[in-house]
Each structure stands twice: as structure tokens, then as C-alpha cells.
Coordinates of C-alpha atoms and ligand atoms in Angstrom, one line a residue:
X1 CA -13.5 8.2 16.1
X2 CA -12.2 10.9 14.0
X3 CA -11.2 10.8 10.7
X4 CA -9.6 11.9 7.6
X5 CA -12.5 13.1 5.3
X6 CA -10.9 14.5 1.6
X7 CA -14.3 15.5 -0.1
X8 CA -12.8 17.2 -2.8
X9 CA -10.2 16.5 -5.7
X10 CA -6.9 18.4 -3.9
X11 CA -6.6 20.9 -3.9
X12 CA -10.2 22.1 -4.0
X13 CA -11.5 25.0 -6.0
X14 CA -11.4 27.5 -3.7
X15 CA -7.4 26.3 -2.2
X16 CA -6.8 26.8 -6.2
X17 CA -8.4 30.2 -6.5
X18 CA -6.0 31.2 -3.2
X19 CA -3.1 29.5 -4.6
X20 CA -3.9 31.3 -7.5
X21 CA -3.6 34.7 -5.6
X22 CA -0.9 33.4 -3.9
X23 CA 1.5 32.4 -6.6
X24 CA 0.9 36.4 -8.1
X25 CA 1.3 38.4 -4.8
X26 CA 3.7 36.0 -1.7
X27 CA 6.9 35.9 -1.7
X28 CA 7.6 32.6 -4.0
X29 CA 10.9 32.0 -1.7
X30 CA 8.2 29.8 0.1
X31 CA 8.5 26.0 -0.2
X32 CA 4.9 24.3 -0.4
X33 CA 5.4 20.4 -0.6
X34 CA 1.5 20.1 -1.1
X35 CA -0.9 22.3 -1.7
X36 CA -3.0 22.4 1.9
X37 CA -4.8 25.6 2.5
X38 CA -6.0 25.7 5.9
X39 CA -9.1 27.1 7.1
X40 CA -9.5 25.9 10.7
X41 CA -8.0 23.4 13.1
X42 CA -8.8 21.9 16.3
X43 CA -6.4 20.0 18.4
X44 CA -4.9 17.6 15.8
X45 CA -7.3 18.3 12.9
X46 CA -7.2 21.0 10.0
X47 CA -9.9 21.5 8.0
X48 CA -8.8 23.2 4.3
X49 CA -11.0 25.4 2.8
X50 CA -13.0 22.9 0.9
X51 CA -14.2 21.1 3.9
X52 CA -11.7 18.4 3.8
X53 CA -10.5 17.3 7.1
X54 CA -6.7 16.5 7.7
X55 CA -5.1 14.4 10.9
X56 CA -2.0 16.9 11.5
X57 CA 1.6 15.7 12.3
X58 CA 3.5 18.9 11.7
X59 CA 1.9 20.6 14.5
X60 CA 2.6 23.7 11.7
X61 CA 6.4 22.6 11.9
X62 CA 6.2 21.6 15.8
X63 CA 4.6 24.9 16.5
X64 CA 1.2 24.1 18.1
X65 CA 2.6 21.9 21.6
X66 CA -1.1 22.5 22.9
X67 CA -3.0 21.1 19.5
X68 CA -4.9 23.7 16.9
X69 CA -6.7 26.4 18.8
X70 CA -6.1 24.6 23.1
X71 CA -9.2 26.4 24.3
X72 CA -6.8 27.2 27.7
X73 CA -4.7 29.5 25.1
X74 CA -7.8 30.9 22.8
X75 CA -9.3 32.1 26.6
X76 CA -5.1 33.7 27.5
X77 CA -5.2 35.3 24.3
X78 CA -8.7 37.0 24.2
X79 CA -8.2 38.0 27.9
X80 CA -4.9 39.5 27.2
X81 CA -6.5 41.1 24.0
X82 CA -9.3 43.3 25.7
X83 CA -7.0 44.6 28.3
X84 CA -3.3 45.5 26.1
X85 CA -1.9 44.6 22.8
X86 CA 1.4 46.3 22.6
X87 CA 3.6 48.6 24.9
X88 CA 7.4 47.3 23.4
X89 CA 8.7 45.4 26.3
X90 CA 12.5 46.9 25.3
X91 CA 11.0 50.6 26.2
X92 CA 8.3 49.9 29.2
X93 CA 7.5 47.4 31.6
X94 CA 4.1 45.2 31.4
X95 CA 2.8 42.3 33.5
X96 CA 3.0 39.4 31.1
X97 CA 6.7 39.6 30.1
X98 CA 8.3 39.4 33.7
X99 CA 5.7 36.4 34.6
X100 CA 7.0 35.0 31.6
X101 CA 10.5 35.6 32.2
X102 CA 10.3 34.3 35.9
X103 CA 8.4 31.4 34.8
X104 CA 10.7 30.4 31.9
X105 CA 14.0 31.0 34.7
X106 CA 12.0 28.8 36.9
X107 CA 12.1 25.4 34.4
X108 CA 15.7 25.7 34.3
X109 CA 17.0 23.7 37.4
X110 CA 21.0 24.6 39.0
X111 CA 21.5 27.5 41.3
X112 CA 22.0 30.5 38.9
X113 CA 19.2 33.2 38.3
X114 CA 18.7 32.8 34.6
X115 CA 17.6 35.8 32.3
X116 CA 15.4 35.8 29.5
X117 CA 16.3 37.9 26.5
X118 CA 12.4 37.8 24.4
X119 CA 12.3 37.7 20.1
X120 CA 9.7 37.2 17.7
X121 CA 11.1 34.2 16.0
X122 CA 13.5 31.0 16.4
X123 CA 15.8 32.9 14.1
X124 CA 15.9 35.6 16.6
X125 CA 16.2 33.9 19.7
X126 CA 19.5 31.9 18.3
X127 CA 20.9 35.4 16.6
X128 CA 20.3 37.2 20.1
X129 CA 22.3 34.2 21.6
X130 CA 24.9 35.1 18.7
X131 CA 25.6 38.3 19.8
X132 CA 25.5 37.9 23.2
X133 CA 28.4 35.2 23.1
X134 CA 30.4 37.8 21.4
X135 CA 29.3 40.3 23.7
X136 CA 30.6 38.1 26.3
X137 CA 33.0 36.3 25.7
X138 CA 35.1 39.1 23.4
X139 CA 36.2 36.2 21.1
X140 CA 35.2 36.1 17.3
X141 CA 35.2 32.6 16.3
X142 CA 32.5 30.5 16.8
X143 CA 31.2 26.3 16.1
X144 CA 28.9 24.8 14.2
X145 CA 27.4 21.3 12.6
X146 CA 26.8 20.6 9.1
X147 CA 23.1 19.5 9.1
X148 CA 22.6 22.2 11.2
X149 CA 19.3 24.7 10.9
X150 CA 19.2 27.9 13.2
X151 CA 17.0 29.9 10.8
X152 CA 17.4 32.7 7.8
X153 CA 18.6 35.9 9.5
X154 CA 22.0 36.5 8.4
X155 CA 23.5 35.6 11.4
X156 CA 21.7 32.6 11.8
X157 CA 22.3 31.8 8.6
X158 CA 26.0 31.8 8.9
X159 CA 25.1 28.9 11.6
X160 CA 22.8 27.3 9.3
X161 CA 24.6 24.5 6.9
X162 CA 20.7 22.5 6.2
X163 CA 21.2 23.1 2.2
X164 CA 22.8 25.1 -0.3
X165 CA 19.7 26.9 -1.6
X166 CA 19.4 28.5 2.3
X167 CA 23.0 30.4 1.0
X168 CA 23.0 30.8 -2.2
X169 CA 23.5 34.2 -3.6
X170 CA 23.8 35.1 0.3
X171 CA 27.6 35.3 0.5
X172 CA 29.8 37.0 2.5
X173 CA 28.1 35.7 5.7
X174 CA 29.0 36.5 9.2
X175 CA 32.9 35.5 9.1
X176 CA 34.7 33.5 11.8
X177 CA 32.1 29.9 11.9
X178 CA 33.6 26.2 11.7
X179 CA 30.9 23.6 10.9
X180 CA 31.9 20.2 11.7
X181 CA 29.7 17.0 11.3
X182 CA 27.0 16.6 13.8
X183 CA 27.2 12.7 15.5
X184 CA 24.3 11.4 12.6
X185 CA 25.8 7.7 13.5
X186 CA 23.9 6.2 11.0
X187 CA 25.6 8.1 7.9
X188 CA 29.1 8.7 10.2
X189 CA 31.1 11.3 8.5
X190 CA 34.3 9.2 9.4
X191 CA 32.5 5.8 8.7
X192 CA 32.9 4.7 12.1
X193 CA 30.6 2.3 14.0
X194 CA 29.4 3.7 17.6
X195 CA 30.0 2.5 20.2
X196 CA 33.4 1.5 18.8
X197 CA 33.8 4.8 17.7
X198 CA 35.2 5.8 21.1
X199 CA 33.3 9.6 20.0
X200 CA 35.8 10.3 17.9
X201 CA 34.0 13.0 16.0
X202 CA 33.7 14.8 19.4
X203 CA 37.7 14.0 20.2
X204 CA 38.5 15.1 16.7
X205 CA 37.9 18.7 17.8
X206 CA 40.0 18.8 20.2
X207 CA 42.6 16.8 18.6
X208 CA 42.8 18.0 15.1
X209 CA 40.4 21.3 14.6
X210 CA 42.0 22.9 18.0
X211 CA 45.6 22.5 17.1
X212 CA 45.3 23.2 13.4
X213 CA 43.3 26.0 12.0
X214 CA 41.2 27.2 15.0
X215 CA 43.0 28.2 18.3
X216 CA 40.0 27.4 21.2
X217 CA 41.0 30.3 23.1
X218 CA 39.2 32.7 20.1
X219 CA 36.2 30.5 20.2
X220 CA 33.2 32.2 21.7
X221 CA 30.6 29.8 21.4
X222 CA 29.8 26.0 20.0
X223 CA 26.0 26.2 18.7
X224 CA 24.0 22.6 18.9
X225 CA 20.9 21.4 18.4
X226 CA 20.3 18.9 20.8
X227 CA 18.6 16.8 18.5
X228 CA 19.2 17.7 15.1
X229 CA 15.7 18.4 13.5
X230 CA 15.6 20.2 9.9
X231 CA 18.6 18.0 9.3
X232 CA 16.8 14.8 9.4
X233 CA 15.5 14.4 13.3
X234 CA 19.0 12.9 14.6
X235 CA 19.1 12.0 17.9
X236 CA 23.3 11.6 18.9
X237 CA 24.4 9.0 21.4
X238 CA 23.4 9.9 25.0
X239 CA 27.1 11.1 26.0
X240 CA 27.4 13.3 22.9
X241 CA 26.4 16.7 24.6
X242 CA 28.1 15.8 28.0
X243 CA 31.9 15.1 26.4
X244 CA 31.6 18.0 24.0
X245 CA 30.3 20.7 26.4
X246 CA 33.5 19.2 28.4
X247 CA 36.0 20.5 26.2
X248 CA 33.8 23.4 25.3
X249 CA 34.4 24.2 29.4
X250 CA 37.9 23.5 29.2
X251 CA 38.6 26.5 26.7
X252 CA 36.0 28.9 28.0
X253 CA 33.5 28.3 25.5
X254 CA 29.7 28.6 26.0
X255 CA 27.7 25.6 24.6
X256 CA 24.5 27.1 23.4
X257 CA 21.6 24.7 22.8
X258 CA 19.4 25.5 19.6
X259 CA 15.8 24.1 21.3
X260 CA 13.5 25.8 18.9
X261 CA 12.9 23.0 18.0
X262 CA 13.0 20.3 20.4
X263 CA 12.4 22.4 23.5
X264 CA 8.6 22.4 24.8
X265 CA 8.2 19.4 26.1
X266 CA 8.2 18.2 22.8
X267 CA 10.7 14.9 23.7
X268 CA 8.7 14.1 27.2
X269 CA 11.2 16.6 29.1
X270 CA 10.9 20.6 28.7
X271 CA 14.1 20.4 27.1
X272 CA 15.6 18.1 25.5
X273 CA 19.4 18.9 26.5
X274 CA 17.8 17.4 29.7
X275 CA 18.0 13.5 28.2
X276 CA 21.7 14.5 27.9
X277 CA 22.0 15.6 31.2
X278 CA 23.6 18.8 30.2
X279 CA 23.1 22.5 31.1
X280 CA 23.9 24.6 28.4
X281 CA 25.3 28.0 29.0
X282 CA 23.0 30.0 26.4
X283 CA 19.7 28.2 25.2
X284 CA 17.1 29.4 22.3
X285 CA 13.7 29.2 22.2
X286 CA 10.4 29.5 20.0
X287 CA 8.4 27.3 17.9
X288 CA 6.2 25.4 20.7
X289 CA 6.5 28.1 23.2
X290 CA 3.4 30.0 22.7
X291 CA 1.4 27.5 21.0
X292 CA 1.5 29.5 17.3
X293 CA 1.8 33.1 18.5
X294 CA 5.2 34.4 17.2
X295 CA 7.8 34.2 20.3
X296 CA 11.2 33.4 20.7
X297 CA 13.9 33.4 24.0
X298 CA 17.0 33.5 24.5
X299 CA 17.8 32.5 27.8
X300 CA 21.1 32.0 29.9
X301 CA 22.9 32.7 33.8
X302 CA 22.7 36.3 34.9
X303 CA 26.4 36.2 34.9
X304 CA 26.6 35.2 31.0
X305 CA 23.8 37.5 30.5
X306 CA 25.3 41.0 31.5
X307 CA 25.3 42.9 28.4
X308 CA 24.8 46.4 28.6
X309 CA 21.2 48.8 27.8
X310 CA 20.9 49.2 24.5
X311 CA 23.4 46.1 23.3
X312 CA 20.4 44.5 21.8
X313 CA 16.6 44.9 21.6
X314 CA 13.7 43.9 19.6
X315 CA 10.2 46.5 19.0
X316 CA 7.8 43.3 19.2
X317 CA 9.6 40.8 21.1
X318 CA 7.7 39.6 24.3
X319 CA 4.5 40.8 23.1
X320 CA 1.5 40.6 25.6
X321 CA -0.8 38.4 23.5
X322 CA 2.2 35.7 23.5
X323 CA 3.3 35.7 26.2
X324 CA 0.3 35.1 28.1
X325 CA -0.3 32.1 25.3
X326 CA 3.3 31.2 26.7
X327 CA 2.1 31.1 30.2
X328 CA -1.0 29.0 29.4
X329 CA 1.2 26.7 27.0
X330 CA 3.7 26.1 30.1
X331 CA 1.0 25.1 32.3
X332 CA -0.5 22.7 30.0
X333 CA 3.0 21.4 29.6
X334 CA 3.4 21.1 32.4
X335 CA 0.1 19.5 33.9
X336 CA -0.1 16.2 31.4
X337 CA 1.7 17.6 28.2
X338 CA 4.9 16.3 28.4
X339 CA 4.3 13.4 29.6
X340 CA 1.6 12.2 26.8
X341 CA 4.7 13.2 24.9
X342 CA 6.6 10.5 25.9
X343 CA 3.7 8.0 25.8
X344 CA 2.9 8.8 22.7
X345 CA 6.1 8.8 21.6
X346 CA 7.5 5.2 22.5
X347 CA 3.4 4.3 20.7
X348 CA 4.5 6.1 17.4
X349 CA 8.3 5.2 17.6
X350 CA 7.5 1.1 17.9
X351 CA 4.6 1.2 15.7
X352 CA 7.0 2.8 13.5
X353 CA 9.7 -0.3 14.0
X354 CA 7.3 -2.4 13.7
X355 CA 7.0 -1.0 9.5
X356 CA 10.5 -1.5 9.5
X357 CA 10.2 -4.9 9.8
X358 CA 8.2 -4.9 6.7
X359 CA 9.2 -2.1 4.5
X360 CA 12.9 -2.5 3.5
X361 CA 12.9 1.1 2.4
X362 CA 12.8 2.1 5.9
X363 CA 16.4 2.4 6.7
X364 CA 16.2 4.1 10.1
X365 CA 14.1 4.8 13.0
X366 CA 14.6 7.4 15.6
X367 CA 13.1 9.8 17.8
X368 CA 12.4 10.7 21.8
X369 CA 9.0 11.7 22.6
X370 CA 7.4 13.1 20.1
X371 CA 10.1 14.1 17.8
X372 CA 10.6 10.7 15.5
X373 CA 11.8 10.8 12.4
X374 CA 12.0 7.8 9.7
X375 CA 14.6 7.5 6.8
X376 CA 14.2 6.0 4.0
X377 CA 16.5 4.0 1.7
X378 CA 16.7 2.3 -1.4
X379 CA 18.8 -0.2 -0.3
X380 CA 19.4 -1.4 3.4
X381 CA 23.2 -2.2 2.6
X382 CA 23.9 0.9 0.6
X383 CA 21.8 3.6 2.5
X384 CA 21.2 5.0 -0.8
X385 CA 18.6 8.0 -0.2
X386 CA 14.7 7.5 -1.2
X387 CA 14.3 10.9 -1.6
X388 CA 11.8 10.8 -4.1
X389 CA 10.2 7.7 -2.3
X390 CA 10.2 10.4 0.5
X391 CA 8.4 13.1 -1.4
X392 CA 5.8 10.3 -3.0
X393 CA 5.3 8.8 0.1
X394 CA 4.3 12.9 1.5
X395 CA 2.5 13.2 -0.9
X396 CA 0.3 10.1 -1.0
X397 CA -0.8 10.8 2.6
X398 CA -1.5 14.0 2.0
X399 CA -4.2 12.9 -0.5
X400 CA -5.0 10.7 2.0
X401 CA -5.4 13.0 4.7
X402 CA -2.2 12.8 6.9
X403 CA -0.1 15.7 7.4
X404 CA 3.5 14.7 7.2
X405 CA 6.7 16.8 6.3
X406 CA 10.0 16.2 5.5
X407 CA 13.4 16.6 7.0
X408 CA 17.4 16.2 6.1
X409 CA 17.5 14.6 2.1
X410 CA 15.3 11.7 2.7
X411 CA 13.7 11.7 6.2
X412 CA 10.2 11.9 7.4
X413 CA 9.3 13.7 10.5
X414 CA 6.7 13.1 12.9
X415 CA 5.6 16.4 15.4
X416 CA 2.4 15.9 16.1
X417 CA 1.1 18.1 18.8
X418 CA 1.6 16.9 22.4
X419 CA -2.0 16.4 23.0
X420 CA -2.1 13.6 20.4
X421 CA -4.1 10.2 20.8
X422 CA -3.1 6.6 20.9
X423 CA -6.3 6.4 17.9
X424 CA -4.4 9.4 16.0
X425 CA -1.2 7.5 16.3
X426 CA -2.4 4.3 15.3
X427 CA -4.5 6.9 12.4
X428 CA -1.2 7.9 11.4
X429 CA 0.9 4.6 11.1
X430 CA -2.4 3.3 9.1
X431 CA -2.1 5.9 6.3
X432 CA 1.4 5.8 6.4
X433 CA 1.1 2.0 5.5
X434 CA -0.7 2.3 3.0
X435 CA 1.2 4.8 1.2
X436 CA 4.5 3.3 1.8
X437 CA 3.2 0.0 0.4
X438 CA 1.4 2.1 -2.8
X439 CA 5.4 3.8 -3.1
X440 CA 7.9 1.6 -2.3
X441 CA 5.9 -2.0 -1.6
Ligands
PLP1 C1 16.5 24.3 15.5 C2 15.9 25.5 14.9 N1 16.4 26.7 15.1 C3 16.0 27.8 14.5 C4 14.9 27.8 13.6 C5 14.4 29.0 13.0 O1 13.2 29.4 13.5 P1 12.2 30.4 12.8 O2 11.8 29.8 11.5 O3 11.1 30.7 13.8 O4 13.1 31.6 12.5 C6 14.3 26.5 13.4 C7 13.2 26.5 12.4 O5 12.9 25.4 11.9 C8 14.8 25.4 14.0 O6 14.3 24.2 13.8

């Protein structure tokens, strides 16, 4: 079985000589928790640049669905690479990008024709779904949750409310957004208990926010991530999307479901709206899509999607190369992906209770398929937030050789790629032991 081999001190001296070189010419807006400089990977496994070998559950933030380098995609791209690199899908026409399009329309079940508006990034896939609400809806005001994460563009950014140092110095933003609190029922904003809670924070909407300060009938779109993800991997109770998109319906306002990050099979279904038994009207896409090329989507109902030539366009978006990494990535998916995702996923999710019952710092558990998140506490009763536990506890496995990253103040998320291993899960929980009990024991 494979394993984590760190041969070198970390980082090694050639990942210092390249952070080195880094530190005087990238952009330090960057935020490196540890200091991994990758060479190669290969399914799970990154080796650095010093030989060592890391076990990967970040997937390069829930990027690589198919594992480092699937040799189905390497073989898509190369093919794709000797016959066209580049002919701007906004200008011309080119296989790849309507197979793509039709194949994408084709995962969505219901009887509308969807269309597929293609972007280069996650951030661009949710702004594209940002103007075309306006476009079609003709209303200005739009919904969003604290917690949230839709990406750095300015637009998306004015959706965004993950932490302050995404907006500071940013200001004025795109006017006209509400955020509201997300259903995170462990920490409830309005220190009710669910079930009991009755969803209040979804009737609360409708009850206070739509009678006092924002009239529904100027509201084009409520943004949602089905399962919030930057903001600490929050899963809301299984009738959260259904009741909300209910009102959002009453008042003519599209629900638009950020998946960049949970779409992808990455929680056992394509997408993970689908656990929630919703349609959304306008959905986003990237991250997993092309399994690391840069792609995003925007996809909704022809009828939603009717703005005119020329309304919005992007020079690279739909490139050859990913989408044909997009078509291979779908087919993997779709042949044993997804469900090893939710395998997998129930593996990591009770090994991970299973800690529970023996670290007190871990204060929560949660997660579908493979998107499982852990937070940790200094105190059961108070929920006071281990953040620096967190970080150590990051840290430790990294010099272990585990890949691990953060999310919300003091959560840590587990994204492994789908084609993940019951002997890299159990890998994973191991090292994760260990470091807990070094941290916090
Ligand atoms: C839910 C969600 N939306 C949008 C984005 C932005 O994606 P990108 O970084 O590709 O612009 C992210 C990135 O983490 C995300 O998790």
C-alpha cells in the first residue's frame, strides 16, 4: 500500500529556493497555509519537489473529481491538443463546446431544453448567472447568505460575505444584495434548535425581510450554495432548499444554485441540489468539471436563458482542451465516480464520528459524499472555535504527509478526489489521529 513518504525537512531546499522566487515576483494576495510545492501527482498522490510524497484531500480545492492526472483525461486533452487549441467559442463554432453543452443539458432531468452559458472560472460562471437574472428578470435587488463564497470578481464579490479581508478596501460593491444567515443549525443565528425551529430562518424572509426593507417583487434572484463550502462545509436540513425556492416562486424570483463547489458528483449525485430535491432555475459550475483545466458554466431553461447576442461573452470560455477534459470527466462520473463518492463518503464521514467519540475538540461532523467537513471546539458546551487547534492540527498532517485545508473560522474539510480508496480513507483518519491527539489530546 501507498504511503506518505516526507524525505526531507519541509519545505525542502528546492520548495525554499521557489518560495523564495515566489515571495519576490506572485502576487502575495495568495494565502499559503503550508508551504507544498508540487511537482507531480497521480490519482490521490502529490509528490513536491523534493521527492516527498503527499496523500491529497483537497483534490487542489475539490478540483481534480477524476484524481491527479486520470489517464482517460491526460489521453482527451492531448487528443484535443494536436488537432485545435483555440477558436473563441463566443465568435465561431467548434465541436467540443456543443457536445459539452448538450451533454451538460442532458444531466439536468425535467422537460425544459437547458442552455449552457461557458466561463473560465467559478467566479465567472456565478457572475454570468448575475447578470443574466438581471437580464431577465428586469429587477435590481438580489439575496444572499452570510457564510457565503461565490468568488473574487466584483460581482461575485458583492455575493460573497466568507470574510472581511475578501472586501476590504473593495467598497462600493455591486449595490442592491441582502445577505441573510445561511441554515448553519449548529451555530443558529437565532439560537434555535432544529427541528423545533419550525425553519424559521427560512419563514423569517418572508415574514420580516419582505415586508420591511426589501419589497420581493424587485428581487431578481436568491443565490445559494447548496451546501455551504468555503463557509465551513454546512450541509442545511433536507427541506431547506425546497421551502425557500417556494417563496422564491411565489414572488418570481429565480433560485440560483452556486455548485462550484459541490456539483460533480462530488456528494454521490451530480449535483447536490439533487439530495434536496430541488431544480434550481439558474445553476453555476466549475471546479470539478474538467478535472483542473479552467472551466466554468452557467446553466439554466432556454426560457430563462434568452438574453440577447452580445449581452455577455467571454474570449476563453469553453475552450477546446477543457471541454473535452469535461466530456471525459462526465463519463468517468458517471461510469463509477459518483457512486465511490458516496461509499467513500459514509467510510470517511463515520470513521470521522467515530474520533468524535474520542476527541472532545471535535464539535461537529458533517458532510454527503465526499464533501465532509469537521469542526472543532474548545469546549463542547460553549462551541468556542479551535481555530488555532484547526491551523495546528493542518499543519501537523501536513508534516505528516496529509493534505488537509480549512474552511469557515474553525472547520476542516475533506475533498478528496472521487477516485479515492477505502486504504486512503482509513490513511487519512490515521494521520488525522495522530495529529489531533499531538494538538488537542
Ligand atoms: C461555491 C463557490 N462558488 C464560487 C467559487 C469561485 O470559484 P473560482 O475560484 O474558480 O473563481 C468558489 C471557489 O471556492 C466556490 O467554492
Amino acid at each position: 500500500m501507498k504511503t506518505p513518504e516526507i524525505l526531507t525537512p519541509l519545505p525542502g531546499p528546492r520548495a525554499q529556493q521557489l518560495i523564495k522566487l515566489d515571495a519576490t515576483f506572485v502576487s502575495p494576495s495568495y494565502t499559503r497555509v503550508y508551504p507544498l510545492v508540487a511537482e507531480t501527482g497521480e490519482g490521490l498522490w502529490i509528490q513536491d519537489v523534493d521527492g516527498n510524497r503527499f496523500l491529497d484531500f483537497t483534490a487542489g480545492i475539490a478540483v481534480h473529481a477524476t484524481g491527479h492526472c486520470h489517464p482517460q483525461v491526460v489521453q482527451a486533452i492531448k487528443a484535443q491538443a494536436d488537432k485545435l487549441l483555440h477558436m473563441s467559442g463566443t465568435d465561431f463554432y467548434y465541436t467540443p463546446q456543443i457536445m459539452l453543452a448538450q451533454k451538460l443539458a442532458s444531466l439536468v432531468s425535467g422537460p425544459d431544453v437547458q442552455r449552457v452559458y461557458f466561463g473560465n472560472s467559478g467566479a465567472e460562471a456565478v457572475e454570468a448567472a448575475f447578470k443574466l437574472a438581471r437580464w431577465h428578470t428586469k429587477r435590481e435587488l438580489n439575496i444572499a447568505f452570510f457564510g457565503a463564497f461565490h468568488g473574487r470578481t466584483m460581482g461575485a464579490l458583492s455575493l460573497t460575505a466568507s470574510k472581511t479581508v475578501q472586501k476590504r478596501h473593495y467598497n462600493p460593491l455591486v449595490p442592491g444584495i441582502t445577505h441573510i444567515p445561511y441554515a448553519y443549525c449548529y451555530r443558529c443565528a437565532y439560537n434555535l434548535t432544529y427541528p423545533q425551529c419550525n425553519l424559521f430562518c427560512v419563514r423569517w424572509v418572508e415574514d420580516t425581510l419582505f415586508r420591511t426593507t426589501v419589497p420581493p417583487e424587485e428581487v431578481a434572484a436568491i443565490f445559494v450554495e447548496p451546501i455551504q463550502g468555503e463557509g465551513g462545509y454546512i450541509v442545511p436540513p433536507p427541506e431547506f432548499h425546497k421551502e425557500f425556492q417556494a417563496i422564491a416562486r411565489k414572488y418570481g424570483i429565480l433560485y440560483v444554485a452556486d455548485e462550484v463547489q459541490s456539483g460533480m458528483g462530488r456528494t454521490g449525485r451530480m449535483f447536490a441540489m439533487e439530495h434536496f430535491g430541488v431544480a434550481p432555475d439558474i445553476m453555476a459550475l466549475a471546479k470539478g468539471i474538467a478535472s483542473g483545466l479552467p472551466l466554468g458554466a452557467m446553466m439554466a431553461p432556454a426560457q430563462i436563458m434568452d438574453w440577447e447576442a452580445g449581452s455577455h461573452a467571454s474570449t476563453f470560455g469553453g475552450n477546446p482542451l477543457a471541454c473535452q477534459a469535461a466530456l471525459a470527466t462526465i463519463e468517468l462520473l458517471e461510469n463509477e465516480l459518483m457512486a465511490n463518492a458516496s461509499v467513500q463518503g459514509e467510510r470517511l464521514l463515520s470513521g470521522l464520528r467515530v474520533l468524535q467519540t474520542r476527541f472532545e475538540c471535535i464539535g461537529d461532523v458533517r458532510g454527503i459524499g465526499l464533501m465532509v467537513g469537521a469542526e472543532l471546539v474548545k469546549d463542547r458546551h460553549t462551541k468556542a472555535p479551535a481555530a488555532d487547534w484547526r491551523g495546528r492540527v493542518i499543519q501537523r498532517c501536513f508534516e505528516k504527509g496529509l493534505l488537509i485545508l480549512g474552511c469557515g473560522q474553525n472547520s476542516i474539510r475533506f475533498s478528496p478526489a472521487l477516485t479515492v480508496n477505502a486504504d486512503e480513507i482509513d490513511l487519512c483518519l490515521s494521520i488525522l489521529e495522530e495529529s489531533l491527539k499531538e494538538v488537542a489530546g
